[in-house]
PDB file of C-alpha atoms in Angstrom:
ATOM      1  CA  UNK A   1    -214.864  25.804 -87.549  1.00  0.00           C
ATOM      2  CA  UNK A   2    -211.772  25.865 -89.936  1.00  0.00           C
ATOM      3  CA  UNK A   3    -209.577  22.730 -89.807  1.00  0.00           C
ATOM      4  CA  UNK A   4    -206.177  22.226 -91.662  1.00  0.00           C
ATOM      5  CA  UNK A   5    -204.683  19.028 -92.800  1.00  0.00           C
ATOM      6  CA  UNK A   6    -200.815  18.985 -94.042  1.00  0.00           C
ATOM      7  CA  UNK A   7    -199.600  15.967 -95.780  1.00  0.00           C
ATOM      8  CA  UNK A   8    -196.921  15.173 -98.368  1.00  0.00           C
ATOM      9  CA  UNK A   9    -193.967  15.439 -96.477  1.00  0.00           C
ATOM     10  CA  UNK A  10    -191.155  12.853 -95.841  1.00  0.00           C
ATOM     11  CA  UNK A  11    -187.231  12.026 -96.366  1.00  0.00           C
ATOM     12  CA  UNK A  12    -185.362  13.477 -99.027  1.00  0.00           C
ATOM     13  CA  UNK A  13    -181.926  13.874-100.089  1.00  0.00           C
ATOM     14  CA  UNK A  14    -180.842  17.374-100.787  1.00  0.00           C
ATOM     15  CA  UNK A  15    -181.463  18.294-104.655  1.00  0.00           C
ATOM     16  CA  UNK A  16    -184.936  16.860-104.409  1.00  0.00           C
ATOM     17  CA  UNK A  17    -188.454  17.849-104.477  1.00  0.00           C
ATOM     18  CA  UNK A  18    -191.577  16.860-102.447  1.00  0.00           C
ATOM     19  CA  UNK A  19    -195.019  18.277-102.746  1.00  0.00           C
ATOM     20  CA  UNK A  20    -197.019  19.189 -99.829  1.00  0.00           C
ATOM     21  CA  UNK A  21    -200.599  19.876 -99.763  1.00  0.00           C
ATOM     22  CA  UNK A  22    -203.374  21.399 -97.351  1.00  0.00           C
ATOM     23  CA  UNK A  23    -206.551  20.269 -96.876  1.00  0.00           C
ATOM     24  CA  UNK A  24    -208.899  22.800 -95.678  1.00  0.00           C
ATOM     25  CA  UNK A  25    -212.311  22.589 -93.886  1.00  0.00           C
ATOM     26  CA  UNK A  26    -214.942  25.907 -94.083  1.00  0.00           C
ATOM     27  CA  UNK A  27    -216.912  27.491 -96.440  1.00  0.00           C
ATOM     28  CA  UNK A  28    -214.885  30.708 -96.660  1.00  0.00           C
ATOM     29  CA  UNK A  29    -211.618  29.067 -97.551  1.00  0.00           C
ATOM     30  CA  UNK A  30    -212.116  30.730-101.328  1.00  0.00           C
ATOM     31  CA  UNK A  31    -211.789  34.224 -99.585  1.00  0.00           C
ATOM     32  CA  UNK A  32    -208.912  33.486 -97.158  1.00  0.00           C
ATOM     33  CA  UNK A  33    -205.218  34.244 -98.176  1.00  0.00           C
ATOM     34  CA  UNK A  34    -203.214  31.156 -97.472  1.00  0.00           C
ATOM     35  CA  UNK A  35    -199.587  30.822 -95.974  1.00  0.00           C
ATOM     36  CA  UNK A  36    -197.075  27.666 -95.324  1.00  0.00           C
ATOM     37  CA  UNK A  37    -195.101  28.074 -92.245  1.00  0.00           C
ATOM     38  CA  UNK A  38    -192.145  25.816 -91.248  1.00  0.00           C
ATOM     39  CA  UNK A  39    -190.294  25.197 -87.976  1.00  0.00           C
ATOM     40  CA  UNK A  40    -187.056  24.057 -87.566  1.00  0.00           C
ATOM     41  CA  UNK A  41    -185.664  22.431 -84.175  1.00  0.00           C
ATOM     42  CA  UNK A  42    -185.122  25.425 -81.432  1.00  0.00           C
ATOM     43  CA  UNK A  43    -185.950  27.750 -84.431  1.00  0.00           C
ATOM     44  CA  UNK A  44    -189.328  29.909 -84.306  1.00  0.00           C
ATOM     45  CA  UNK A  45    -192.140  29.487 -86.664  1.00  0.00           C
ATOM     46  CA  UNK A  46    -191.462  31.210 -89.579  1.00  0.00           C
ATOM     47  CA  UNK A  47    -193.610  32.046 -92.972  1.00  0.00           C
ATOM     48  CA  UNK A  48    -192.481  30.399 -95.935  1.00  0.00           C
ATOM     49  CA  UNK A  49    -194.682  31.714 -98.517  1.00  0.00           C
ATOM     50  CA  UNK A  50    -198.349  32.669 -98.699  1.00  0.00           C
ATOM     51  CA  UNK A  51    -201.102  33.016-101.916  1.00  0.00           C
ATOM     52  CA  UNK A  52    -204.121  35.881-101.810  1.00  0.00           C
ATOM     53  CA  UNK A  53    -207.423  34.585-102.725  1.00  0.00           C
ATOM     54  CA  UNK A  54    -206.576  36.460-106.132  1.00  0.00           C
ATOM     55  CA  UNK A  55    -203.574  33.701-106.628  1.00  0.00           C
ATOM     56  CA  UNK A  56    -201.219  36.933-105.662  1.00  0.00           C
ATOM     57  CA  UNK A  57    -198.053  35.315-103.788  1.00  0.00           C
ATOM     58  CA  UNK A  58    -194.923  36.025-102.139  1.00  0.00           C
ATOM     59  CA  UNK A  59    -191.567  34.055-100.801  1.00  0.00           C
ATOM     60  CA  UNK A  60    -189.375  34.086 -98.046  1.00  0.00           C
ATOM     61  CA  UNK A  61    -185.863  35.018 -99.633  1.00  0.00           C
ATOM     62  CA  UNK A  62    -184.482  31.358 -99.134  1.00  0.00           C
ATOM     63  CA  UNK A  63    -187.077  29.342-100.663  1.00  0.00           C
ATOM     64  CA  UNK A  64    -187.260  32.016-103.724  1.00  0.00           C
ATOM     65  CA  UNK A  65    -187.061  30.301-107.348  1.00  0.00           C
ATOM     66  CA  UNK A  66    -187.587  26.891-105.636  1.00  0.00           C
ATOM     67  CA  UNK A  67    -190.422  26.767-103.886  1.00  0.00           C
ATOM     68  CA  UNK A  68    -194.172  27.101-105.667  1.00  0.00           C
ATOM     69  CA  UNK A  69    -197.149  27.859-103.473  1.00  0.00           C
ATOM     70  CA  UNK A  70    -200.364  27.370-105.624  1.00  0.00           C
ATOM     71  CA  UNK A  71    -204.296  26.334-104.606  1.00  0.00           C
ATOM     72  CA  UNK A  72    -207.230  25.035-105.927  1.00  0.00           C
ATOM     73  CA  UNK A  73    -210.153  26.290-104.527  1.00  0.00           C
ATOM     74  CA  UNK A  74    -212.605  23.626-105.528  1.00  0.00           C
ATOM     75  CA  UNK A  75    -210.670  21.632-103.336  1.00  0.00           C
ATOM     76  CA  UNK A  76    -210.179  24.041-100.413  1.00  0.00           C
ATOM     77  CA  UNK A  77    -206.429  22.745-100.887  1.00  0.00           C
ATOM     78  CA  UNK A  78    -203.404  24.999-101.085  1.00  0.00           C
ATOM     79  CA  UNK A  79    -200.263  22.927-102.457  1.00  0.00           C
ATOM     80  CA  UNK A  80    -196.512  23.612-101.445  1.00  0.00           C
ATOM     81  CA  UNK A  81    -194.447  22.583-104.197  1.00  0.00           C
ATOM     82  CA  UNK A  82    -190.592  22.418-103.356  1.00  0.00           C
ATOM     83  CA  UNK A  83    -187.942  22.102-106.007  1.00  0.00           C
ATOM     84  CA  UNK A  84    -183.576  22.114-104.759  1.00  0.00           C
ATOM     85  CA  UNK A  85    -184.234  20.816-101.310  1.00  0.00           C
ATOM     86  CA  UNK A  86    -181.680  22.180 -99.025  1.00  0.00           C
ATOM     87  CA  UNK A  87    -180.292  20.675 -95.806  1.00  0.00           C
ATOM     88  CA  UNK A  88    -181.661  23.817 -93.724  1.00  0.00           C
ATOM     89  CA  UNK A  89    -185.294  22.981 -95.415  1.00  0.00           C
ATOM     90  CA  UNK A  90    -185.578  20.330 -92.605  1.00  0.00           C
ATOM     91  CA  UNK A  91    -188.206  21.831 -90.223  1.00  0.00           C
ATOM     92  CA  UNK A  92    -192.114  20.583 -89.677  1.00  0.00           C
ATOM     93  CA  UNK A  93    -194.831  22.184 -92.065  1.00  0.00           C
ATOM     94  CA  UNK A  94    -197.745  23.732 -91.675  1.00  0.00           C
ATOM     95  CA  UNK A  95    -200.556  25.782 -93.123  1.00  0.00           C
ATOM     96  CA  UNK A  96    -202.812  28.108 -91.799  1.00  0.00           C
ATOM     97  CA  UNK A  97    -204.212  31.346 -93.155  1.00  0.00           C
ATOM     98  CA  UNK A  98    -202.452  35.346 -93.153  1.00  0.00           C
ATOM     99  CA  UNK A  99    -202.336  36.262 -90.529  1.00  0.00           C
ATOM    100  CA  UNK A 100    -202.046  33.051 -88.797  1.00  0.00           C
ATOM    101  CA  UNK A 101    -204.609  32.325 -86.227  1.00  0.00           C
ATOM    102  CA  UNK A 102    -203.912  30.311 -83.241  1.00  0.00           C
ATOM    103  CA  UNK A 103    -206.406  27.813 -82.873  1.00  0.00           C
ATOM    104  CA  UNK A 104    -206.361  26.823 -86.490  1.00  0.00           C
ATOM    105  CA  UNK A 105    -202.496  25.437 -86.193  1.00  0.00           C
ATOM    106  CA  UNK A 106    -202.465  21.906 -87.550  1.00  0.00           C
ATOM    107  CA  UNK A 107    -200.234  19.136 -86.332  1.00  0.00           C
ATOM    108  CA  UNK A 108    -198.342  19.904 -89.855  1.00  0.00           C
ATOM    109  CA  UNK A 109    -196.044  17.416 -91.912  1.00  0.00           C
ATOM    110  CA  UNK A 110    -192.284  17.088 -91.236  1.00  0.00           C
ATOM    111  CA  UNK A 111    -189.830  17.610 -94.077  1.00  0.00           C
ATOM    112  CA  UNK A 112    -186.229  16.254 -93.777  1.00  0.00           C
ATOM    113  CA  UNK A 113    -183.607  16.795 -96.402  1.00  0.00           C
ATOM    114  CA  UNK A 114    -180.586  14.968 -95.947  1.00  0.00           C
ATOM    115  CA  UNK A 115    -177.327  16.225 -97.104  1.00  0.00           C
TER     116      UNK A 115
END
């Protein structure tokens, strides 16, 4: 059974940076292509960016040229770096694989940027 772990989130003002990471449980993490997801209050889940077992990745348009997703596979951990915090970056993190499967969402790790 696949479990994720978020951590690394907090309180930051806008401008900042915080660095999330993903712990993952399972053998097959190595082959999996890995996503971070955020939700914002009354706002659905959306994908934020995502990384191919290859290290292939793409961006949402708002988080392009500041957000970094990277992994390390010796670690099953996928890592969420995030440069230029905005105000609207405020939502609660997660990770899980694409496509997302239900039973493997996390409790994630909130992220609030004040302005």
């Amino acid at each position: 059974q696949v479990q994720f772990v978020e951590s690394g989130g907090g309180l930051v003002q806008a401008g900042g940076s915080l660095r999330l990471s993903c712990a993952a449980s399972g053998s097959t993490f190595s082959i999996k292509t890995m996503g971070w997801y955020r939700q914002a209050p009354g706002k659905q889940r959306e994908l934020v960016a995502r990384i191919s077992s290859g290290g292939t990745t793409t961006y949402a348009n708002s988080v392009k040229g500041r957000f970094t997703i990277s992994r390390d596979d010796a670690k099953s951990t996928v890592y969420l770096q995030m440069n230029s915090l905005k105000f609207e970056d405020t939502a609660v993190y997660f990770c899980n694989t694409w496509l997302p499967r239900p039973d493997y969402w996390g409790q994630g790790t909130q992220v609030t940027v004040s302005s």
